[in-house]
Structures are given as structure tokens and as C-alpha cells.
């Protein structure tokens, strides 16, 4: 029976650092803001057409991300 006296360091992978609430909420908020800007711009009908889908995607993403751990 040997004891390992070296301290254990919790190593977090890339997924643990990226899949956190803060950064994902910021991304979702940015997507929502982009959808609203697309809705209000007067230049492109294509951007206007995709604005609702973009805003809806950001809202659904924000709702899902709000359930993710800190």
C-alpha cells in the first residue's frame, strides 16, 4: 500500500472552460442583438427575412444556456 503524496490538480479541458454559462450567455445575447439589428436595418431584404429566425435562435439558445452549470 503506497501513498501518493503529490497534490492532485484538477485539470479542466477545453470543453469545461468553454461550456460555461457566462461565455455562452454572452454569445446568445450577441445573437439576439444581431437579430434585432437585422430587423431594423433598411438596406437588405435578405437580412430582414432572416432576422426573426436569428432572434428566435438566440432566445432559445439563451433559455437552454441558462440551465447550464456555472
Short mmCIF file of N, CA, C and O in Angstrom, two decimals:
data_model
loop_
_atom_site.label_atom_id
_atom_site.label_comp_id
_atom_site.label_asym_id
_atom_site.label_seq_id
_atom_site.Cartn_x
_atom_site.Cartn_y
_atom_site.Cartn_z
N UNK A 1 0.84 -1.16 0.00
CA UNK A 1 0.00 0.00 0.00
C UNK A 1 0.89 1.24 0.00
O UNK A 1 1.60 1.50 0.95
N UNK A 2 0.86 1.96 -1.09
CA UNK A 2 1.69 3.15 -1.18
C UNK A 2 0.79 4.38 -1.22
O UNK A 2 -0.30 4.37 -1.79
N UNK A 3 1.25 5.43 -0.61
CA UNK A 3 0.50 6.68 -0.59
C UNK A 3 1.11 7.64 -1.58
O UNK A 3 2.32 7.84 -1.61
N UNK A 4 0.28 8.21 -2.39
CA UNK A 4 0.75 9.21 -3.34
C UNK A 4 0.61 10.58 -2.67
O UNK A 4 -0.49 11.05 -2.41
N UNK A 5 1.72 11.22 -2.37
CA UNK A 5 1.70 12.47 -1.63
C UNK A 5 1.72 13.70 -2.53
O UNK A 5 1.74 14.81 -2.04
N UNK A 6 1.71 13.50 -3.82
CA UNK A 6 1.68 14.65 -4.73
C UNK A 6 0.26 15.22 -4.75
O UNK A 6 -0.72 14.48 -4.75
N UNK A 7 0.14 16.52 -4.72
CA UNK A 7 -1.21 17.11 -4.71
C UNK A 7 -1.90 16.87 -6.05
O UNK A 7 -1.28 16.92 -7.10
N UNK A 8 -3.16 16.61 -5.95
CA UNK A 8 -3.93 16.41 -7.18
C UNK A 8 -4.42 17.76 -7.67
O UNK A 8 -5.01 18.54 -6.93
N UNK A 9 -4.14 18.04 -8.90
CA UNK A 9 -4.55 19.29 -9.52
C UNK A 9 -5.70 18.98 -10.46
O UNK A 9 -5.59 18.12 -11.34
N UNK A 10 -6.80 19.64 -10.24
CA UNK A 10 -7.95 19.43 -11.11
C UNK A 10 -7.66 20.09 -12.45
O UNK A 10 -7.48 21.29 -12.54
N UNK A 11 -7.60 19.28 -13.46
CA UNK A 11 -7.34 19.80 -14.81
C UNK A 11 -8.65 19.89 -15.56
O UNK A 11 -9.40 18.93 -15.64
N UNK A 12 -8.89 21.03 -16.09
CA UNK A 12 -10.11 21.25 -16.84
C UNK A 12 -9.76 21.31 -18.31
O UNK A 12 -8.86 22.02 -18.72
N UNK A 13 -10.50 20.57 -19.09
CA UNK A 13 -10.28 20.57 -20.52
C UNK A 13 -10.90 21.79 -21.18
O UNK A 13 -11.52 22.64 -20.56
N UNK A 14 -10.71 21.85 -22.46
CA UNK A 14 -11.23 22.97 -23.24
C UNK A 14 -12.76 23.02 -23.16
O UNK A 14 -13.35 24.09 -23.03
N UNK A 15 -13.39 21.87 -23.20
CA UNK A 15 -14.86 21.83 -23.15
C UNK A 15 -15.38 22.37 -21.83
O UNK A 15 -16.40 23.05 -21.78
N UNK A 16 -14.69 22.08 -20.73
CA UNK A 16 -15.12 22.58 -19.42
C UNK A 16 -14.97 24.09 -19.33
O UNK A 16 -15.74 24.76 -18.65
N UNK A 17 -13.98 24.64 -20.01
CA UNK A 17 -13.78 26.09 -19.96
C UNK A 17 -14.74 26.82 -20.88
O UNK A 17 -15.19 27.92 -20.58
N UNK A 18 -15.07 26.22 -22.02
CA UNK A 18 -15.93 26.89 -22.99
C UNK A 18 -17.40 26.71 -22.64
O UNK A 18 -18.19 27.64 -22.78
N UNK A 19 -17.78 25.52 -22.20
CA UNK A 19 -19.18 25.23 -21.94
C UNK A 19 -19.58 25.67 -20.53
O UNK A 19 -19.98 24.87 -19.69
N UNK A 20 -19.48 26.95 -20.29
CA UNK A 20 -19.91 27.54 -19.03
C UNK A 20 -20.96 28.58 -19.32
O UNK A 20 -21.08 29.07 -20.44
N UNK A 21 -21.71 28.93 -18.32
CA UNK A 21 -22.85 29.82 -18.52
C UNK A 21 -22.45 31.20 -19.01
O UNK A 21 -23.08 31.74 -19.92
N UNK A 22 -21.44 31.80 -18.43
CA UNK A 22 -21.07 33.17 -18.76
C UNK A 22 -20.77 33.39 -20.24
O UNK A 22 -21.42 34.23 -20.89
N UNK A 23 -19.80 32.67 -20.81
CA UNK A 23 -19.49 32.89 -22.23
C UNK A 23 -20.65 32.53 -23.16
O UNK A 23 -20.89 33.22 -24.15
N UNK A 24 -21.39 31.48 -22.84
CA UNK A 24 -22.49 31.07 -23.71
C UNK A 24 -23.65 32.07 -23.65
O UNK A 24 -24.31 32.33 -24.66
N UNK A 25 -23.90 32.65 -22.46
CA UNK A 25 -24.93 33.68 -22.38
C UNK A 25 -24.53 34.92 -23.17
O UNK A 25 -25.36 35.56 -23.79
N UNK A 26 -23.24 35.24 -23.16
CA UNK A 26 -22.77 36.39 -23.93
C UNK A 26 -22.94 36.15 -25.43
O UNK A 26 -23.35 37.06 -26.17
N UNK A 27 -22.66 34.94 -25.87
CA UNK A 27 -22.84 34.60 -27.29
C UNK A 27 -24.32 34.67 -27.67
O UNK A 27 -24.69 35.23 -28.71
N UNK A 28 -25.19 34.11 -26.81
CA UNK A 28 -26.63 34.13 -27.09
C UNK A 28 -27.16 35.55 -27.13
O UNK A 28 -27.96 35.91 -28.00
N UNK A 29 -26.69 36.40 -26.22
CA UNK A 29 -27.12 37.79 -26.21
C UNK A 29 -26.66 38.52 -27.46
O UNK A 29 -27.40 39.33 -28.03
N UNK A 30 -25.45 38.21 -27.92
CA UNK A 30 -24.94 38.82 -29.15
C UNK A 30 -25.77 38.39 -30.36
O UNK A 30 -26.07 39.21 -31.25
N UNK A 31 -26.18 37.13 -30.39
CA UNK A 31 -27.01 36.64 -31.49
C UNK A 31 -28.37 37.34 -31.48
O UNK A 31 -28.90 37.73 -32.53
N UNK A 32 -28.95 37.51 -30.30
CA UNK A 32 -30.23 38.22 -30.19
C UNK A 32 -30.08 39.66 -30.68
O UNK A 32 -30.92 40.17 -31.43
N UNK A 33 -29.01 40.32 -30.25
CA UNK A 33 -28.78 41.71 -30.68
C UNK A 33 -28.57 41.79 -32.19
O UNK A 33 -29.08 42.72 -32.84
N UNK A 34 -27.86 40.82 -32.76
CA UNK A 34 -27.66 40.81 -34.21
C UNK A 34 -29.00 40.65 -34.93
O UNK A 34 -29.24 41.29 -35.97
N UNK A 35 -29.89 39.81 -34.39
CA UNK A 35 -31.21 39.64 -34.99
C UNK A 35 -32.03 40.91 -34.96
O UNK A 35 -32.71 41.25 -35.92
N UNK A 36 -31.93 41.65 -33.86
CA UNK A 36 -32.68 42.91 -33.75
C UNK A 36 -32.11 43.95 -34.73
O UNK A 36 -32.86 44.68 -35.38
N UNK A 37 -30.78 44.00 -34.84
CA UNK A 37 -30.16 44.93 -35.80
C UNK A 37 -30.57 44.56 -37.22
O UNK A 37 -30.87 45.43 -38.05
N UNK A 38 -30.60 43.26 -37.53
CA UNK A 38 -31.02 42.81 -38.85
C UNK A 38 -32.47 43.23 -39.12
O UNK A 38 -32.84 43.54 -40.25
N UNK A 39 -33.30 43.22 -38.07
CA UNK A 39 -34.70 43.60 -38.22
C UNK A 39 -34.86 45.07 -38.53
O UNK A 39 -35.75 45.46 -39.30
N UNK A 40 -34.00 45.91 -37.97
CA UNK A 40 -34.18 47.36 -38.10
C UNK A 40 -33.42 48.00 -39.26
O UNK A 40 -33.64 49.17 -39.55
N UNK A 41 -32.54 47.26 -39.90
CA UNK A 41 -31.75 47.87 -40.98
C UNK A 41 -32.60 48.00 -42.25
O UNK A 41 -33.43 47.15 -42.54
N UNK A 42 -32.42 49.06 -43.02
CA UNK A 42 -33.26 49.30 -44.19
C UNK A 42 -32.63 48.87 -45.53
O UNK A 42 -33.18 49.16 -46.58
N UNK A 43 -31.48 48.22 -45.51
CA UNK A 43 -30.73 48.01 -46.74
C UNK A 43 -30.98 46.67 -47.43
O UNK A 43 -31.04 46.61 -48.65
N UNK A 44 -31.08 45.60 -46.68
CA UNK A 44 -31.12 44.28 -47.28
C UNK A 44 -32.38 43.53 -46.88
O UNK A 44 -32.63 43.30 -45.69
N UNK A 45 -33.13 43.09 -47.87
CA UNK A 45 -34.33 42.31 -47.61
C UNK A 45 -33.98 40.91 -47.09
O UNK A 45 -34.71 40.33 -46.29
N UNK A 46 -32.84 40.39 -47.51
CA UNK A 46 -32.41 39.06 -47.05
C UNK A 46 -32.11 39.08 -45.56
O UNK A 46 -32.53 38.17 -44.82
N UNK A 47 -31.40 40.12 -45.09
CA UNK A 47 -31.13 40.23 -43.66
C UNK A 47 -32.43 40.39 -42.88
O UNK A 47 -32.61 39.79 -41.82
N UNK A 48 -33.34 41.19 -43.40
CA UNK A 48 -34.63 41.37 -42.75
C UNK A 48 -35.39 40.05 -42.68
O UNK A 48 -36.04 39.75 -41.68
N UNK A 49 -35.32 39.27 -43.74
CA UNK A 49 -36.03 37.99 -43.79
C UNK A 49 -35.50 37.00 -42.76
O UNK A 49 -36.25 36.21 -42.20
N UNK A 50 -34.20 37.03 -42.50
CA UNK A 50 -33.59 36.10 -41.55
C UNK A 50 -33.57 36.63 -40.11
O UNK A 50 -33.14 35.94 -39.19
N UNK A 51 -34.03 37.85 -39.91
CA UNK A 51 -33.92 38.47 -38.58
C UNK A 51 -34.75 37.73 -37.52
O UNK A 51 -34.30 37.53 -36.40
N UNK A 52 -35.96 37.32 -37.87
CA UNK A 52 -36.79 36.63 -36.89
C UNK A 52 -36.18 35.29 -36.49
O UNK A 52 -36.15 34.94 -35.30
N UNK A 53 -35.70 34.55 -37.48
CA UNK A 53 -35.08 33.25 -37.18
C UNK A 53 -33.83 33.42 -36.32
O UNK A 53 -33.59 32.63 -35.39
N UNK A 54 -33.05 34.45 -36.59
CA UNK A 54 -31.85 34.71 -35.81
C UNK A 54 -32.20 35.08 -34.38
O UNK A 54 -31.60 34.57 -33.42
N UNK A 55 -33.17 35.97 -34.21
CA UNK A 55 -33.59 36.36 -32.87
C UNK A 55 -34.18 35.18 -32.11
O UNK A 55 -33.91 34.99 -30.92
N UNK A 56 -34.97 34.38 -32.78
CA UNK A 56 -35.56 33.20 -32.15
C UNK A 56 -34.49 32.20 -31.74
O UNK A 56 -34.53 31.65 -30.64
N UNK A 57 -33.50 31.98 -32.60
CA UNK A 57 -32.40 31.06 -32.27
C UNK A 57 -31.64 31.56 -31.04
O UNK A 57 -31.32 30.78 -30.15
N UNK A 58 -31.34 32.85 -30.99
CA UNK A 58 -30.64 33.40 -29.84
C UNK A 58 -31.45 33.28 -28.56
O UNK A 58 -30.90 32.99 -27.49
N UNK A 59 -32.76 33.48 -28.66
CA UNK A 59 -33.61 33.36 -27.49
C UNK A 59 -33.68 31.93 -26.98
O UNK A 59 -33.58 31.67 -25.77
N UNK A 60 -33.83 30.98 -27.89
CA UNK A 60 -33.84 29.57 -27.50
C UNK A 60 -32.48 29.16 -26.91
O UNK A 60 -32.42 28.46 -25.89
N UNK A 61 -31.41 29.62 -27.52
CA UNK A 61 -30.08 29.33 -27.01
C UNK A 61 -29.90 29.90 -25.60
O UNK A 61 -29.38 29.23 -24.72
N UNK A 62 -30.36 31.14 -25.39
CA UNK A 62 -30.25 31.75 -24.06
C UNK A 62 -31.05 30.97 -23.03
O UNK A 62 -30.60 30.76 -21.90
N UNK A 63 -32.23 30.50 -23.40
CA UNK A 63 -33.07 29.73 -22.49
C UNK A 63 -32.39 28.42 -22.10
O UNK A 63 -32.39 28.02 -20.94
N UNK A 64 -31.79 27.75 -23.08
CA UNK A 64 -31.10 26.48 -22.81
C UNK A 64 -29.84 26.72 -21.99
O UNK A 64 -29.56 26.00 -21.02
N UNK A 65 -29.08 27.74 -22.34
CA UNK A 65 -27.81 28.02 -21.65
C UNK A 65 -28.05 28.42 -20.20
O UNK A 65 -27.22 28.15 -19.34
N UNK A 66 -29.18 29.04 -19.92
CA UNK A 66 -29.45 29.46 -18.55
C UNK A 66 -29.61 28.26 -17.62
O UNK A 66 -29.55 28.42 -16.40
N UNK A 67 -29.76 27.08 -18.16
CA UNK A 67 -29.85 25.87 -17.35
C UNK A 67 -28.49 25.19 -17.14
O UNK A 67 -28.38 24.25 -16.37
N UNK A 68 -27.45 25.67 -17.83
CA UNK A 68 -26.11 25.08 -17.75
C UNK A 68 -25.45 25.51 -16.44
O UNK A 68 -25.70 26.59 -15.92
N UNK A 69 -24.58 24.67 -15.93
CA UNK A 69 -23.90 24.97 -14.66
C UNK A 69 -23.00 26.17 -14.79
O UNK A 69 -22.60 26.57 -15.87
N UNK A 70 -22.68 26.75 -13.66
CA UNK A 70 -21.82 27.94 -13.62
C UNK A 70 -20.49 27.59 -14.14
O UNK A 70 -19.53 27.39 -14.01
#
